[in-house]
CSV table of N, CA and C and ligand atoms in Angstrom, one decimal:
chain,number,residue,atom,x,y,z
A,1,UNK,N,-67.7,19.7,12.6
A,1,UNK,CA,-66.6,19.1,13.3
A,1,UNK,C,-65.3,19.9,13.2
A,2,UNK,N,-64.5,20.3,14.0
A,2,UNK,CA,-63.3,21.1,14.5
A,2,UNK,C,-62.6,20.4,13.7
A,3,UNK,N,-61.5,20.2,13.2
A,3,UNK,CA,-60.2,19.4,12.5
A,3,UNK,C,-59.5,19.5,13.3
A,4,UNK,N,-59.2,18.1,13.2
A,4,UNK,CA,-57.8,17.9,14.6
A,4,UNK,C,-56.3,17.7,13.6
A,5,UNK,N,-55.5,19.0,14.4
A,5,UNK,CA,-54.4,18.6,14.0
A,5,UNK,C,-53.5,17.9,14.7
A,6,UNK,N,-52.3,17.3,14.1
A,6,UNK,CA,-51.6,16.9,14.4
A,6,UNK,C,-50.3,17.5,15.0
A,7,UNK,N,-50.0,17.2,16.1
A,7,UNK,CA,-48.7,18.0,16.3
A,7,UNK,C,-47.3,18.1,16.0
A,8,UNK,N,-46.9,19.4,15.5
A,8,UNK,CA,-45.6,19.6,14.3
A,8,UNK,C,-44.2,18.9,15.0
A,9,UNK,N,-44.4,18.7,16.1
A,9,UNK,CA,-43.1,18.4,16.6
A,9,UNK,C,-43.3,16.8,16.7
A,10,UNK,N,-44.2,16.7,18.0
A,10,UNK,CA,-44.2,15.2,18.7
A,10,UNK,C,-45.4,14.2,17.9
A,11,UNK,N,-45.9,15.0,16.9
A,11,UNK,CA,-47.1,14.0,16.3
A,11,UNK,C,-48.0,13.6,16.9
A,12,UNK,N,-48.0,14.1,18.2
A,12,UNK,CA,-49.7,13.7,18.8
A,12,UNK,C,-50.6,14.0,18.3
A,13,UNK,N,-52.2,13.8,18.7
A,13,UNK,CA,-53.1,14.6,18.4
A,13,UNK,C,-53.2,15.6,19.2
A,14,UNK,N,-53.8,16.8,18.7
A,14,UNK,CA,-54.2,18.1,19.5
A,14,UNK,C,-55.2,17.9,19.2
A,15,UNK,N,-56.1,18.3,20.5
A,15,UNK,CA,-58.0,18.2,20.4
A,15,UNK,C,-58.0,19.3,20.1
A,16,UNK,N,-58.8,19.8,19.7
A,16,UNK,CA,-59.3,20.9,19.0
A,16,UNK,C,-59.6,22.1,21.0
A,17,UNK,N,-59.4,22.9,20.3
A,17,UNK,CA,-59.2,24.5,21.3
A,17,UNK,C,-57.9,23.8,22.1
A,18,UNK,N,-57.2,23.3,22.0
A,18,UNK,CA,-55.7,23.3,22.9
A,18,UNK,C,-54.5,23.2,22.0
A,19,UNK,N,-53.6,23.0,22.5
A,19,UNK,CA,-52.5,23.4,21.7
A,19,UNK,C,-52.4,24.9,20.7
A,20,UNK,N,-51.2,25.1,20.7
A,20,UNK,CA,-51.7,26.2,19.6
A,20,UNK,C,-50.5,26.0,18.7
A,21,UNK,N,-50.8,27.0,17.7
A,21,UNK,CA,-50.1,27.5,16.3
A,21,UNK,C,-49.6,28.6,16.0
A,22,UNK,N,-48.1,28.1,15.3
A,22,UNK,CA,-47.3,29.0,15.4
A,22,UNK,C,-46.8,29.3,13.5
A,23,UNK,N,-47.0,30.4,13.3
A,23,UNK,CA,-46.9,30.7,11.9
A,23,UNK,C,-45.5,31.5,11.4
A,24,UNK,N,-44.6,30.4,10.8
A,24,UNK,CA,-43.4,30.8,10.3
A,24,UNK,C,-42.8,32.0,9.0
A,25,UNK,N,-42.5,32.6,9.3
A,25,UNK,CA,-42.2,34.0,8.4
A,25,UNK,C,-42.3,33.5,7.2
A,26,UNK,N,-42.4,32.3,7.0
A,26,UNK,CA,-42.1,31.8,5.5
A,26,UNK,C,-43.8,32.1,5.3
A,27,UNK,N,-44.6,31.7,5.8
A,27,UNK,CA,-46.0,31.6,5.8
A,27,UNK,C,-46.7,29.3,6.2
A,28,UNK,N,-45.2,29.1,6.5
A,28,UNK,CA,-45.8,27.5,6.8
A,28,UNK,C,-46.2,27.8,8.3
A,29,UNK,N,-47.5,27.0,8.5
A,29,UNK,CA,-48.6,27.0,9.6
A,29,UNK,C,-48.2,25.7,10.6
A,30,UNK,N,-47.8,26.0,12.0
A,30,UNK,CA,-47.3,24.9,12.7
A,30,UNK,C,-48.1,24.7,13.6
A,31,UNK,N,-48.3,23.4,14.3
A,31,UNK,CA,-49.3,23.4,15.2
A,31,UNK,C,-48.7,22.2,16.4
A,32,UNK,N,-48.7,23.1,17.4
A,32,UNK,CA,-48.1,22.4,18.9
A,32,UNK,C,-48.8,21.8,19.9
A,33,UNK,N,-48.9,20.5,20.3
A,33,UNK,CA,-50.0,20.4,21.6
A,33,UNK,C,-49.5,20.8,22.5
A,34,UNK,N,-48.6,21.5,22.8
A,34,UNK,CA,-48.1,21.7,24.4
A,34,UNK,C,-47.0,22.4,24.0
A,35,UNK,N,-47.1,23.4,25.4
A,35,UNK,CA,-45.7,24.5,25.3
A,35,UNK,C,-44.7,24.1,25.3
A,36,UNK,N,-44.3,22.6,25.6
A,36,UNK,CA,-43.4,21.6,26.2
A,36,UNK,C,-42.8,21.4,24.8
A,37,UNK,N,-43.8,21.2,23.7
A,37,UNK,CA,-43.3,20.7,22.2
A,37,UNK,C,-43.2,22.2,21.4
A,38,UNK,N,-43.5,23.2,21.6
A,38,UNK,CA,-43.2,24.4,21.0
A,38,UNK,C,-41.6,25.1,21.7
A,39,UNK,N,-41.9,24.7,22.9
A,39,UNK,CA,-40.2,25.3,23.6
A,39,UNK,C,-39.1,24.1,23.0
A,40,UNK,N,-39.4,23.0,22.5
A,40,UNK,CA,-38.4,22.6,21.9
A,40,UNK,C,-38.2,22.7,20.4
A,41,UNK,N,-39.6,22.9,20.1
A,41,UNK,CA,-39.1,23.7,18.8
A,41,UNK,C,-38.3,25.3,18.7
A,42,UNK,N,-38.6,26.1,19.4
A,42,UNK,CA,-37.7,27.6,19.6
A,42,UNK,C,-36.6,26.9,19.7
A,43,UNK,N,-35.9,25.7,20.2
A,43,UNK,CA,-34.7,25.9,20.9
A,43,UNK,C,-34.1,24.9,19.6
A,44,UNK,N,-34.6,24.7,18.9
A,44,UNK,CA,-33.8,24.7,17.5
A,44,UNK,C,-33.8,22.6,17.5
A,45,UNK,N,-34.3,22.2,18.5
A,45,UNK,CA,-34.6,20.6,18.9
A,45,UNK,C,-34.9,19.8,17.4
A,46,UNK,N,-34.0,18.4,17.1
A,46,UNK,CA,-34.7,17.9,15.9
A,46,UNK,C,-35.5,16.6,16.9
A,47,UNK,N,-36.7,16.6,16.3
A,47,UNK,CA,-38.1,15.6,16.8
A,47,UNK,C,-37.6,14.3,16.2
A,48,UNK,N,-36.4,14.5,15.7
A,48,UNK,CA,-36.1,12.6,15.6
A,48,UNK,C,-34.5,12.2,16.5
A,49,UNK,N,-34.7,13.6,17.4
A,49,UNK,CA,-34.0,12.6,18.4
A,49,UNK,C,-34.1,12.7,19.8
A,50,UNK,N,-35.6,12.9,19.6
A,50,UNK,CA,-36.2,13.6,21.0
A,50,UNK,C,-37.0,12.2,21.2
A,51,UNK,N,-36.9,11.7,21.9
A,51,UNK,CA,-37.5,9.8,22.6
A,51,UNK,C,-38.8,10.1,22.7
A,52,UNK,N,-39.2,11.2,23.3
A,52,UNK,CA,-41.0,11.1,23.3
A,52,UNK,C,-41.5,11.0,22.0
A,53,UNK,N,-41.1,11.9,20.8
A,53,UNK,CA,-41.8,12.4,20.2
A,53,UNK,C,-42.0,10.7,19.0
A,54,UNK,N,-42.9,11.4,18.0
A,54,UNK,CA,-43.5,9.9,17.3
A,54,UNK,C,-42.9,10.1,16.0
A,55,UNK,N,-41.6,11.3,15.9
A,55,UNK,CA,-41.0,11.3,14.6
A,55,UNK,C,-39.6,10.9,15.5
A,56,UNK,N,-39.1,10.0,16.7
A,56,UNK,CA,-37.6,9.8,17.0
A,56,UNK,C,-37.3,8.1,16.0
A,57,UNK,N,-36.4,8.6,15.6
A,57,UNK,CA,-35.6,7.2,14.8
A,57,UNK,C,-34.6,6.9,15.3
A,58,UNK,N,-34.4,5.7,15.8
A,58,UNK,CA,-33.4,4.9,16.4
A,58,UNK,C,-32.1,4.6,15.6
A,59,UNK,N,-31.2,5.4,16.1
A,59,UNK,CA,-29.9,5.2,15.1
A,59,UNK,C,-29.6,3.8,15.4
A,60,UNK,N,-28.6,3.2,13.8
A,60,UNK,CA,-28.4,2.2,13.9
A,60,UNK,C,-27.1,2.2,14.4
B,1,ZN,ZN1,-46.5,17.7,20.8
């Protein structure tokens, strides 16, 4: 069985052969389901205050 990751931004599942991974100079291993969630990671986006994603927290 393939291991399904989770995706680093929006926390979906990624099925196994889609999404891809993006490996940080530091050597931490990232994994995107969609270029949609990797283009907002390049653009420097925090996932908790992005309303799709399943890390957004509702300011009080
Ligand atoms: Zn995603």
């Amino acid at each position: 069985m393939p291991k399904v990751y989770m995706c680093s931004f929006c926390g979906g599942r990624i099925e196994p052969g889609s999404g891809l991974t993006y490996v940080l100079r530091n050597g931490v291993i990232l994994h995107f389901c969609s270029s949609k969630c990797f283009k907002n990671f390049k653009l420097g986006r925090d996932p908790k205050k992005i309303p799709w994603s399943a890390y957004y927290v509702l300011r009080k």
